[in-house]
Tab-separated table of C-alpha atoms in Angstrom:
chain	number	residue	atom	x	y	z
A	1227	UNK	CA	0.000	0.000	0.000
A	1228	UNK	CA	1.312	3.205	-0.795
A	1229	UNK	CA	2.213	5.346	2.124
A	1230	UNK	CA	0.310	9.050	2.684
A	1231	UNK	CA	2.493	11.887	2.277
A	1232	UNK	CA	2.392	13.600	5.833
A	1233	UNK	CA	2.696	17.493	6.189
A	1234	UNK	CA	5.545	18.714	7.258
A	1235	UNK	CA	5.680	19.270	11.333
A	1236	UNK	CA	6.541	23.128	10.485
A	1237	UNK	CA	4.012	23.895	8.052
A	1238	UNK	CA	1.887	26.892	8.263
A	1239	UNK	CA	-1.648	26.033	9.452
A	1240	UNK	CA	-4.344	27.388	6.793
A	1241	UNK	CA	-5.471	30.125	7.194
A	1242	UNK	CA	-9.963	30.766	7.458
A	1243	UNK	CA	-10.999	31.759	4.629
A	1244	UNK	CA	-14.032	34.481	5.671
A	1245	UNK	CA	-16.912	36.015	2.733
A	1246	UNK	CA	-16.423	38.790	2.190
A	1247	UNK	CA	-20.265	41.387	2.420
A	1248	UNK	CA	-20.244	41.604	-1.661
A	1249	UNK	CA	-19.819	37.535	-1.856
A	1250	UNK	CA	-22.281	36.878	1.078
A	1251	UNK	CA	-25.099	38.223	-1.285
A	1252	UNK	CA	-25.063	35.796	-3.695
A	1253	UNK	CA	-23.393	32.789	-1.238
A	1254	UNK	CA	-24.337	34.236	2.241
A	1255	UNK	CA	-25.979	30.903	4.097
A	1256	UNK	CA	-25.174	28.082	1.613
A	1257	UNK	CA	-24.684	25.213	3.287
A	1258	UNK	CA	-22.530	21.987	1.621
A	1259	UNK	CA	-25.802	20.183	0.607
A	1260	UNK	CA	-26.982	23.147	-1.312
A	1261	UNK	CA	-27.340	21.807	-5.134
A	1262	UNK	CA	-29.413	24.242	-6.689
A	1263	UNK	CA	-27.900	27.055	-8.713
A	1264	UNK	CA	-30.857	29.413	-7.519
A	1265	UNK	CA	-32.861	28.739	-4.671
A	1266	UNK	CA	-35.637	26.310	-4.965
A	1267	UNK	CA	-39.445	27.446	-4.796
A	1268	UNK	CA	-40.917	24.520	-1.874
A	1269	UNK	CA	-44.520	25.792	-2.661
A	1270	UNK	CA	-46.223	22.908	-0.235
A	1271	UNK	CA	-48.134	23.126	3.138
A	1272	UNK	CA	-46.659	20.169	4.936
A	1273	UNK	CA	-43.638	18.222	5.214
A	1274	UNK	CA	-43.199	14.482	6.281
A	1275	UNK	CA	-42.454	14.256	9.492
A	1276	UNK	CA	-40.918	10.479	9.456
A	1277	UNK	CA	-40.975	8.181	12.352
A	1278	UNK	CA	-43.450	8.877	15.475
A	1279	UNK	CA	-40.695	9.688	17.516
A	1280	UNK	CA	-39.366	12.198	14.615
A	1281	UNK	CA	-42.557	13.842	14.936
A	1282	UNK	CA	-42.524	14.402	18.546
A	1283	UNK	CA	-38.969	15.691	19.104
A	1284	UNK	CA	-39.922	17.867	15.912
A	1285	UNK	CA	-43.149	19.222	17.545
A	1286	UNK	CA	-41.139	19.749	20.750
A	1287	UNK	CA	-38.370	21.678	19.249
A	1288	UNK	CA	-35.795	19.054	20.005
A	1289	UNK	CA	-34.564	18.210	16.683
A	1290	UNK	CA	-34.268	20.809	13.664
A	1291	UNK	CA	-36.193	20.245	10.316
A	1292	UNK	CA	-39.572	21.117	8.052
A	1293	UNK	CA	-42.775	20.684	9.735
A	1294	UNK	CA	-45.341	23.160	8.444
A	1295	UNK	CA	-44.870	26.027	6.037
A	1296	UNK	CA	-46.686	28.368	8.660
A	1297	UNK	CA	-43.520	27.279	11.322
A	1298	UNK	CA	-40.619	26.752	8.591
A	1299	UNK	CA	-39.759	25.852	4.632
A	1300	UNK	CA	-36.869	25.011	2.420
A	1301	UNK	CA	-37.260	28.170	0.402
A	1302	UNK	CA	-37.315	30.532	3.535
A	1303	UNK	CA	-35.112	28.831	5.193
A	1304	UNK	CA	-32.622	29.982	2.549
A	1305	UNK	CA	-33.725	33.452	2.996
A	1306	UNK	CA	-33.139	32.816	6.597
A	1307	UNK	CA	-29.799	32.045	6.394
A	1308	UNK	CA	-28.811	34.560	3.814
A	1309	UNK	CA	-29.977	37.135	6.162
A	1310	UNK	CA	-28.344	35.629	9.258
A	1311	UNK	CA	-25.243	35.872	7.353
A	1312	UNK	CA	-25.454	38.938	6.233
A	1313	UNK	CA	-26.214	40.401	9.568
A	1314	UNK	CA	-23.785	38.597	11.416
A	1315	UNK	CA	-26.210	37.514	13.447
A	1316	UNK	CA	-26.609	33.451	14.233
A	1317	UNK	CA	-29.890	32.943	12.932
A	1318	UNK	CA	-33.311	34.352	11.423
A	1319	UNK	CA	-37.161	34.625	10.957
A	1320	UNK	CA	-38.543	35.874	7.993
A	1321	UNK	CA	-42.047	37.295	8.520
A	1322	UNK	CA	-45.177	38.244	6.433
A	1323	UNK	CA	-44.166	42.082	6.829
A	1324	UNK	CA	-42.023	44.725	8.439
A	1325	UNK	CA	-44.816	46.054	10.342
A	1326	UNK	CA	-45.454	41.867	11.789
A	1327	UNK	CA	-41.753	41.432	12.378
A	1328	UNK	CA	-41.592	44.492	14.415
A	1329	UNK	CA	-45.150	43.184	16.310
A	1330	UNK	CA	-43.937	40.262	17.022
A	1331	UNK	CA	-40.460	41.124	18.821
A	1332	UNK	CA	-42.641	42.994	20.648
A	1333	UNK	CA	-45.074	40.746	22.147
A	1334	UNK	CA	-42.040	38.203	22.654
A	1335	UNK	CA	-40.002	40.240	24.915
A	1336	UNK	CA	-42.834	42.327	26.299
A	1337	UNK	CA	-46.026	40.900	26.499
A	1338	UNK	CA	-48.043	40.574	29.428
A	1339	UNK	CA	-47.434	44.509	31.240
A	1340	UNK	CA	-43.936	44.744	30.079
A	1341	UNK	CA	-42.561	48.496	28.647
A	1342	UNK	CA	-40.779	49.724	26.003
A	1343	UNK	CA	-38.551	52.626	25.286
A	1344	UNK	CA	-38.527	53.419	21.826
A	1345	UNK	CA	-36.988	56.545	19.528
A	1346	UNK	CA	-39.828	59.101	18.917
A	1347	UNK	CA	-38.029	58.940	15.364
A	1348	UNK	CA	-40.059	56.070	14.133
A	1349	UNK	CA	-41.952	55.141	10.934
A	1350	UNK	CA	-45.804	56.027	11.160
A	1351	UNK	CA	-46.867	52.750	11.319
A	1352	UNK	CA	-44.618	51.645	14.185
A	1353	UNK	CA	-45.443	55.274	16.009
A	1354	UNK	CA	-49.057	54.054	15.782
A	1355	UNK	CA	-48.567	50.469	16.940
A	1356	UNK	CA	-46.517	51.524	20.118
A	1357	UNK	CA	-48.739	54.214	21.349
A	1358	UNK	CA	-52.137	52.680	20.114
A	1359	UNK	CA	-52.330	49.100	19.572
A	1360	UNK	CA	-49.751	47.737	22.277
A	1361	UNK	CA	-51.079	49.725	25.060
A	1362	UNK	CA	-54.486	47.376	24.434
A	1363	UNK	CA	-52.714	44.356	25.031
A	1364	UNK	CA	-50.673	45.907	28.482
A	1365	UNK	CA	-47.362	47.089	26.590
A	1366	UNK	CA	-46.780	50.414	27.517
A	1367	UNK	CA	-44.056	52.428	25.615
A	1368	UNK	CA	-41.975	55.473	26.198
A	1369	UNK	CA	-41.499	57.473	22.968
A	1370	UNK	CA	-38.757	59.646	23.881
A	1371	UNK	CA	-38.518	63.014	22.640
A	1372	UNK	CA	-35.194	63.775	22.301
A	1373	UNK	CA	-33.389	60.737	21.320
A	1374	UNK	CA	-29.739	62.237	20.989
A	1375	UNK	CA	-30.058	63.007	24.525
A	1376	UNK	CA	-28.708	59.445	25.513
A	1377	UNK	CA	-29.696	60.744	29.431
A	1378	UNK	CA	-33.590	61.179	28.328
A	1379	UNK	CA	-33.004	57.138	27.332
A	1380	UNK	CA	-31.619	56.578	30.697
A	1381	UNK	CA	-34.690	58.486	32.353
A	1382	UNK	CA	-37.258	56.785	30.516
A	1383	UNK	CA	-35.929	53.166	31.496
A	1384	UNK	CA	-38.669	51.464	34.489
A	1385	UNK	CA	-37.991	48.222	35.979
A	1386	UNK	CA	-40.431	46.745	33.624
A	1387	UNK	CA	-38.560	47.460	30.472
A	1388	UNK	CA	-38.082	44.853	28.488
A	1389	UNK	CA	-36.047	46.473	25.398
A	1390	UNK	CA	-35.155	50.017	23.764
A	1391	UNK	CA	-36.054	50.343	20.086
A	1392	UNK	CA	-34.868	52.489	17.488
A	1393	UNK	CA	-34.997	52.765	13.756
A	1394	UNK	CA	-31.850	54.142	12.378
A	1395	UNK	CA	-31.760	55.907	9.563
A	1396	UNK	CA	-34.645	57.355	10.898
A	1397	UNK	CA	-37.719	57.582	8.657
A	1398	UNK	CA	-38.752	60.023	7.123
A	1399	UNK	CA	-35.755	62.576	8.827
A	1400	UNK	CA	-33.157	60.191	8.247
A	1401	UNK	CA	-31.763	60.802	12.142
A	1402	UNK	CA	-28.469	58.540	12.271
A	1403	UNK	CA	-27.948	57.480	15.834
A	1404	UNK	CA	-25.588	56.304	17.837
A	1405	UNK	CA	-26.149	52.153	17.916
A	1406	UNK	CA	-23.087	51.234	20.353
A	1407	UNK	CA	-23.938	54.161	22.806
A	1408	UNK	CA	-27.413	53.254	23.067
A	1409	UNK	CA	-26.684	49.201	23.384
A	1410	UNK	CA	-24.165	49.917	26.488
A	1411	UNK	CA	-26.923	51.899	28.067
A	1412	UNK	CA	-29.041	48.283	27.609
A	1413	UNK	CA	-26.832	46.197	28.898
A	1414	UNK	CA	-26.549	48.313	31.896
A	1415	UNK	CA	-29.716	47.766	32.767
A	1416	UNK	CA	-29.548	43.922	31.650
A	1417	UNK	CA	-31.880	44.401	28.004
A	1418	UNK	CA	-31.329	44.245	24.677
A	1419	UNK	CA	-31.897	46.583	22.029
A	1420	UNK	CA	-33.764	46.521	19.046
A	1421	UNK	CA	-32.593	48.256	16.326
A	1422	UNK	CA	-34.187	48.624	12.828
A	1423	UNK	CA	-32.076	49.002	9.929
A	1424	UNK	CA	-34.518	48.756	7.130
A	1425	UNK	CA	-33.044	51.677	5.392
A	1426	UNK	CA	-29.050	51.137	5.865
A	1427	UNK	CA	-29.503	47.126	5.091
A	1428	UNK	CA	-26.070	45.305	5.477
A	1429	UNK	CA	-24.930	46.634	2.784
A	1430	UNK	CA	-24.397	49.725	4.983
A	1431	UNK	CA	-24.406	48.705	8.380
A	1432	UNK	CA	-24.462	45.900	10.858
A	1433	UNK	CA	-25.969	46.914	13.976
A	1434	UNK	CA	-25.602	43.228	16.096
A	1435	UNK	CA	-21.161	44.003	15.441
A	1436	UNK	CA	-22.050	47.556	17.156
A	1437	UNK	CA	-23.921	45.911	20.195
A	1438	UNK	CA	-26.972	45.596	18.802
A	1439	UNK	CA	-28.813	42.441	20.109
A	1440	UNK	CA	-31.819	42.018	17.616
A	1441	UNK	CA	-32.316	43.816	14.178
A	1442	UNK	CA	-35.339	43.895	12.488
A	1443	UNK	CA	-35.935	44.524	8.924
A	1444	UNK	CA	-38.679	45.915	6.541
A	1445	UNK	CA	-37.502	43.356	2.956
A	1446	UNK	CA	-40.101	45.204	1.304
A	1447	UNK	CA	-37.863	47.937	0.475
A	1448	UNK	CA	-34.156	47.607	-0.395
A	1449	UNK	CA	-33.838	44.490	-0.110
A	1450	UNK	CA	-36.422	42.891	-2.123
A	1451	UNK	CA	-36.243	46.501	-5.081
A	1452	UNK	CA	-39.874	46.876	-4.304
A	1453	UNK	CA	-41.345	43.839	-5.952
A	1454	UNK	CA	-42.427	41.369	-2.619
A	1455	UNK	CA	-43.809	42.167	0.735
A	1456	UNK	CA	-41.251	40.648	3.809
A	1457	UNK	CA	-40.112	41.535	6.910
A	1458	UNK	CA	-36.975	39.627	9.371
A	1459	UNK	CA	-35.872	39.535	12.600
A	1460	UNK	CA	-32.059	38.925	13.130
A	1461	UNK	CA	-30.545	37.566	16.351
A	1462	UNK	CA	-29.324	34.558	18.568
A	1463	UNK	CA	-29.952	31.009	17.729
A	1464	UNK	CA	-31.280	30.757	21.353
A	1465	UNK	CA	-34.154	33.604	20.907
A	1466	UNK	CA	-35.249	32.872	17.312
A	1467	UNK	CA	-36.313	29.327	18.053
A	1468	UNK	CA	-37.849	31.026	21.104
A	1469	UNK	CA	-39.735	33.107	19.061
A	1470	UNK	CA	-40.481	30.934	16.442
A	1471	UNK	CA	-41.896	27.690	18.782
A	1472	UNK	CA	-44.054	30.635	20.509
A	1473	UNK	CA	-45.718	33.764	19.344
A	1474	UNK	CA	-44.584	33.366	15.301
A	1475	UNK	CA	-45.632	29.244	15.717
A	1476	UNK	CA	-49.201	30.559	17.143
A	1477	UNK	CA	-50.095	33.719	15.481
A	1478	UNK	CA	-49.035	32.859	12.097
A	1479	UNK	CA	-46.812	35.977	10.668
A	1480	UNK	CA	-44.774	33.497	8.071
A	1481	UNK	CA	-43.802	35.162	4.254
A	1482	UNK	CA	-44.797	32.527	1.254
A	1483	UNK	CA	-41.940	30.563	0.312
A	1484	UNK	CA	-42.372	32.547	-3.444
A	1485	UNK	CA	-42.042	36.009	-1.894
A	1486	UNK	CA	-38.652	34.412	0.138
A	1487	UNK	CA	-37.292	33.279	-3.336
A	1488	UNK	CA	-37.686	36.733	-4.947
A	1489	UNK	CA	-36.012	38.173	-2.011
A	1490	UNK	CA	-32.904	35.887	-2.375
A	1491	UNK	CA	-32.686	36.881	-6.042
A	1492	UNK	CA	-32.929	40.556	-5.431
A	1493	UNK	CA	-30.458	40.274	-2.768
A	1494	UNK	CA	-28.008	39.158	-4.808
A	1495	UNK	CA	-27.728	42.962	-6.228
A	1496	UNK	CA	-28.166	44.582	-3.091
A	1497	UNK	CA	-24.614	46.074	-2.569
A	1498	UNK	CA	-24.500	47.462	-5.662
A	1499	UNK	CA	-27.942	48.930	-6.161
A	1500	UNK	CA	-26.783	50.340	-2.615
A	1501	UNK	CA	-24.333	52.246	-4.034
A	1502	UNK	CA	-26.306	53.495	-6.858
A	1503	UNK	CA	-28.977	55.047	-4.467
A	1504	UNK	CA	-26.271	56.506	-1.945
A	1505	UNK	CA	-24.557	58.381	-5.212
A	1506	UNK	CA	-27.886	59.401	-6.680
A	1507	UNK	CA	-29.535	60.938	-3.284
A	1508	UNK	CA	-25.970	62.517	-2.551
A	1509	UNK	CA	-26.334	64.448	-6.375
A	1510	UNK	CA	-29.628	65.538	-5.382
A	1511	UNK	CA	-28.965	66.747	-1.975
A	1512	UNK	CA	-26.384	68.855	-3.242
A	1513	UNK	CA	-28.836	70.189	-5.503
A	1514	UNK	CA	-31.901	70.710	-2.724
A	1515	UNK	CA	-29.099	72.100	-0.213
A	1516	UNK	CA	-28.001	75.347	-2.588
A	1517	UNK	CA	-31.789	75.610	-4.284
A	1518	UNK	CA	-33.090	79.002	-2.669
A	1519	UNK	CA	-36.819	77.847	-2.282
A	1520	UNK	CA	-35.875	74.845	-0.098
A	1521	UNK	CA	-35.405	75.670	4.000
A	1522	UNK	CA	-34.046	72.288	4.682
A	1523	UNK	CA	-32.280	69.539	3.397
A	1524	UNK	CA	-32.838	66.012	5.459
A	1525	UNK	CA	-29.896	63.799	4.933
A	1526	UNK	CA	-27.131	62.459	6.949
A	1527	UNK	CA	-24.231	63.879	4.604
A	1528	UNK	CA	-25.598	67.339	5.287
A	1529	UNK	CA	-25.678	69.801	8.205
A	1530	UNK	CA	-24.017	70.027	11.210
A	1531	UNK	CA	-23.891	66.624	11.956
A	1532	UNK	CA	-22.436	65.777	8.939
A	1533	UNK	CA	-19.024	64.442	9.677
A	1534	UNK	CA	-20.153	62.646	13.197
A	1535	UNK	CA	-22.564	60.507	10.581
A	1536	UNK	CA	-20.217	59.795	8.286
A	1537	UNK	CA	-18.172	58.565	11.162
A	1538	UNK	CA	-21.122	56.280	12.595
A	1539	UNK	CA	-22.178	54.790	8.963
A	1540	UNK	CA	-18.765	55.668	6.406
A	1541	UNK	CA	-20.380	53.271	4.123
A	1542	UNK	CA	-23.386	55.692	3.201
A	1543	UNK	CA	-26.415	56.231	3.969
A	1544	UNK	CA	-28.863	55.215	1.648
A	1545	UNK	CA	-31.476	56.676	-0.853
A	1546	UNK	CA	-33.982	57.862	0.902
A	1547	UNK	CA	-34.446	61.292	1.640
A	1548	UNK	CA	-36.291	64.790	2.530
A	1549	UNK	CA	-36.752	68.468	2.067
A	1550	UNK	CA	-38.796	71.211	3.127
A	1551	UNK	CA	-40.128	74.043	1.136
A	1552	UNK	CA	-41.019	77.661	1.936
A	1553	UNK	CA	-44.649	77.798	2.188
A	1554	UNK	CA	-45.646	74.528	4.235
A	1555	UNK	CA	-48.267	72.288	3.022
A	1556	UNK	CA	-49.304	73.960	0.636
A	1557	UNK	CA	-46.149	75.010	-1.555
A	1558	UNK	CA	-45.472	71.259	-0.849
A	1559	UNK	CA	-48.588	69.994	-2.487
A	1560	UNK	CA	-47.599	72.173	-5.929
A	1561	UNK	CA	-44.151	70.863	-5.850
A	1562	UNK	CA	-45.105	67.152	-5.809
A	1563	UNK	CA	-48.083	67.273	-8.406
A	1564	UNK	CA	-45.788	68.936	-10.664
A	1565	UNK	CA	-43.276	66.410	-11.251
A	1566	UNK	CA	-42.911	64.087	-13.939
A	1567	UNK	CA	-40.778	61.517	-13.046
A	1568	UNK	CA	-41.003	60.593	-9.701
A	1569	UNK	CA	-44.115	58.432	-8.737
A	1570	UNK	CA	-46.476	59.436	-6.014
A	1571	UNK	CA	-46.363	56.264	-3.919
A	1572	UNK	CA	-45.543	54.637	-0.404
A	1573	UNK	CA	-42.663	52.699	-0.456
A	1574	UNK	CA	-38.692	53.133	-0.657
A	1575	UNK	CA	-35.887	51.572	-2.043
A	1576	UNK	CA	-37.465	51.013	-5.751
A	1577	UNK	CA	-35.093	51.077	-8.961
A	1578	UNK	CA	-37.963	54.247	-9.761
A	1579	UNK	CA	-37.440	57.227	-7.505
A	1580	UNK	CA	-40.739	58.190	-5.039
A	1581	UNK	CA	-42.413	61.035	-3.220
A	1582	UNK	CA	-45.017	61.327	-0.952
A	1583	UNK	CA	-45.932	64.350	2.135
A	1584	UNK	CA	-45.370	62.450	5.189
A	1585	UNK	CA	-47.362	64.883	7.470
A	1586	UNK	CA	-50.819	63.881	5.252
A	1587	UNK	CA	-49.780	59.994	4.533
A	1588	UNK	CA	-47.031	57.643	6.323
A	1589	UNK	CA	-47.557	59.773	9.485
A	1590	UNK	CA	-50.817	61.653	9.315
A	1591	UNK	CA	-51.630	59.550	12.110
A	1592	UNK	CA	-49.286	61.503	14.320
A	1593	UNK	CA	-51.345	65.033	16.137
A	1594	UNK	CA	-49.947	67.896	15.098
A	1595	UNK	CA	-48.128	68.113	18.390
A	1596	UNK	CA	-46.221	64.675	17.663
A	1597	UNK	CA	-45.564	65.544	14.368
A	1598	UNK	CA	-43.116	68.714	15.824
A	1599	UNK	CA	-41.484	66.750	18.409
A	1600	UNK	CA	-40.615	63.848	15.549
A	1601	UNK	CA	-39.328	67.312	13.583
A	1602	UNK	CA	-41.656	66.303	10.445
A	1603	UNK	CA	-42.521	69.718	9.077
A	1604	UNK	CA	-45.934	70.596	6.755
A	1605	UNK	CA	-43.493	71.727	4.404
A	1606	UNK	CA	-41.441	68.426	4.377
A	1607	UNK	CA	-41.785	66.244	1.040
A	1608	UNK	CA	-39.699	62.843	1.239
A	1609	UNK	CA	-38.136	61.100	-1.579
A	1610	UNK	CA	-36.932	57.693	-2.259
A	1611	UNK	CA	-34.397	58.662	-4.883
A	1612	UNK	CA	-34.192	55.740	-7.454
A	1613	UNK	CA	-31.319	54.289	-9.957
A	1614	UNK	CA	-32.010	56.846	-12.975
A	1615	UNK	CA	-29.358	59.406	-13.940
A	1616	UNK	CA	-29.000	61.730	-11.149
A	1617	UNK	CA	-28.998	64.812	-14.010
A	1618	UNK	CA	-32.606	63.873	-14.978
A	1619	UNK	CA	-34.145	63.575	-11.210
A	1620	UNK	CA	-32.686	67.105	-10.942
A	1621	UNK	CA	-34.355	68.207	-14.126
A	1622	UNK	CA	-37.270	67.352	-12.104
A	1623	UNK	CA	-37.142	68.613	-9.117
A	1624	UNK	CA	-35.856	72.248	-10.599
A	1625	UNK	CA	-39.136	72.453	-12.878
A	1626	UNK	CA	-41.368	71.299	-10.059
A	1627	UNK	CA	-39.868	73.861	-7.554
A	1628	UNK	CA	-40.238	76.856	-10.567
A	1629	UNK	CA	-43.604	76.314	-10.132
A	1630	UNK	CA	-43.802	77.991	-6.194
């Protein structure tokens, strides 16, 4: 028999070999058994469940595998994974929605009379659900006011908090805050924090390597270019199959296993339709910033705090923007019905670029009060700025504005 060649006693060991972000797009969560090219579509209900004892440590949550399409599937579970890896996180739900991912992190860590303390910097939707609709089922929440004021945080913390939540980039302001300040003042008091980082994505940021305990995402925009409606929740192995064996298992938040598919496709682009948006809203908010019928320019690369964002997210921050013209609603209202090429709708991220008046839409919920204290001026008209030429979005924008 012919003798193995050893290796010599003094050879280097090799070296790991980590993805790199760009690669973990496309291979981000592949495991050795993968054999498909693209990820499969498993468009079925139920799974076989094997021997009776298979079933029962499945049911239990004592061994891993496919039970019911509502609890888990082959096509989400690549989604999943992607995600997970991505995020750096060790594992991942994929949800129905933003808005369910959000409601169900929520009822996990602080259901029965818990409390939350939450940015006052929030999508409308979330605003709602934290001072409406949790309140109803004995989740009180703290929306504080001034959320760069890391002692107002500290003030608003009861012994019944369960987490503190904030959305960063901020919608529609696009506030950048601090994620590794606000996750030591968690720990101190022995919580996590929530962050959600639908608008950076991972191509930008990764909040769980700043401290960050649980991210939650809206796929809906960035990630899945506007086509599929998704939402995830990012975290420890040990809390997602809490949360999945509990409140996901019984209240039934899953996404199809076709909108998960179209998600890992358009994920596969993410870091470079990324860049695209960063460049394009950066053109345009040079534009807004020196146009003399526009008070305000809302983006991180702009204003005071200019350089301590660019220190917090150097990799950009994203396409979606705001401005505010003289003459509040009103002046607002001619501006956006006189454009051309951006589409009235509600929804970022999209290849096409957007506009809509938050103060009347996405967060006409908010009083009039609220709406000041979240700085959301009448005047304010936000944009999702798309992947056209930068040149012809300014075209736009400079014919619309003539018109006030």
């Amino acid at each position: 028999m012919k003798k193995r060649r050893s290796s010599p006693k003094n050879a280097p060991a090799e070296k790991p070999w980590f993805l790199r972000q760009k690669t973990l797009e496309i291979n981000g969560g592949s495991i050795d058994g993968d054999r498909n090219l693209r990820p499969g579509l498993y468009r079925t209900t139920a799974f076989a469940l094997g021997s009776f004892e298979r079933g029962r440590r499945l049911f239990a949550g004592e061994e891993r595998g496919f039970i019911y399409t509502r609890i888990n599937n082959p096509s989400v579970d690549t989604l999943e994974r992607r995600l997970a890896t991505l995020e750096k996180g060790e594992a991942c739900i994929a949800t129905s929605s933003g808005m369910s991912a959000v409601t169900l992190i929520a009822l996990h860590l602080a259901s029965s009379r818990g409390h939350i303390v939450a940015s006052n910097r929030l999508y409308g939707g979330v605003f709602h659900l934290f001072r409406e609709e949790l309140p109803k089922l004995g989740i009180h929440v703290t929306l504080v006011e001034k959320p760069f004021d890391l002692h107002a945080w500290e003030k608003a913390i009861r012994p019944t908090t369960k987490f503190l939540y904030v959305e960063t980039p901020s919608n529609p302001v696009i506030d950048v805050f601090d994620i590794a300040a606000l996750a030591r003042i968690a720990h101190e008091h022995h919580i996590p924090l929530v962050v959600d980082s639908t608008l950076s994505t991972p191509a930008l940021e990764q909040p769980l390597t700043k401290g960050a305990d649980i991210v939650v995402h809206s796929l809906s925009k960035y990630m899945g270019d506007g086509e599929v409606i998704g939402g995830a929740l990012v975290g420890t192995q040990e809390l997602m199959d809490a949360v999945r064996l509990s409140w996901f298992r019984d209240t039934g938040p899953c996404i199809s296993p076709d909108n998960a598919v179209v998600l890992c496709y358009h994920i596969e682009s993410l870091f470079a339709r990324m860049h695209e948006h960063c460049e394009n809203a950066l053109a345009v908010g040079r534009y807004l910033s020196r146009h003399p019928k526009v008070r305000k320019v809302f983006y991180p690369a702009f204003g005071p705090d200019a350089r301590r964002n660019k220190k917090l997210m150097p990799a950009g921050f994203g396409g979606l923007m705001a401005f505010e013209v003289y003459g509040g609603a009103k002046k607002a209202k001619i501006v956006l019905e006189n454009l051309k090429l951006f589409w009235h709708a509600p929804n970022i991220g999209e290849a096409r670029s957007l506009i809509i008046h938050p103060a009347t839409t996405t967060h006409g919920q908010l009083t009039p009060k609220e709406l000041r204290h979240a700085n959301i001026p009448e005047g304010m008209l936000r944009l999702s700025i798309g992947r056209e030429d930068p040149k012809d979005l300014i075209y736009d924008l400079g014919q619309a504005l003539s018109k006030i």
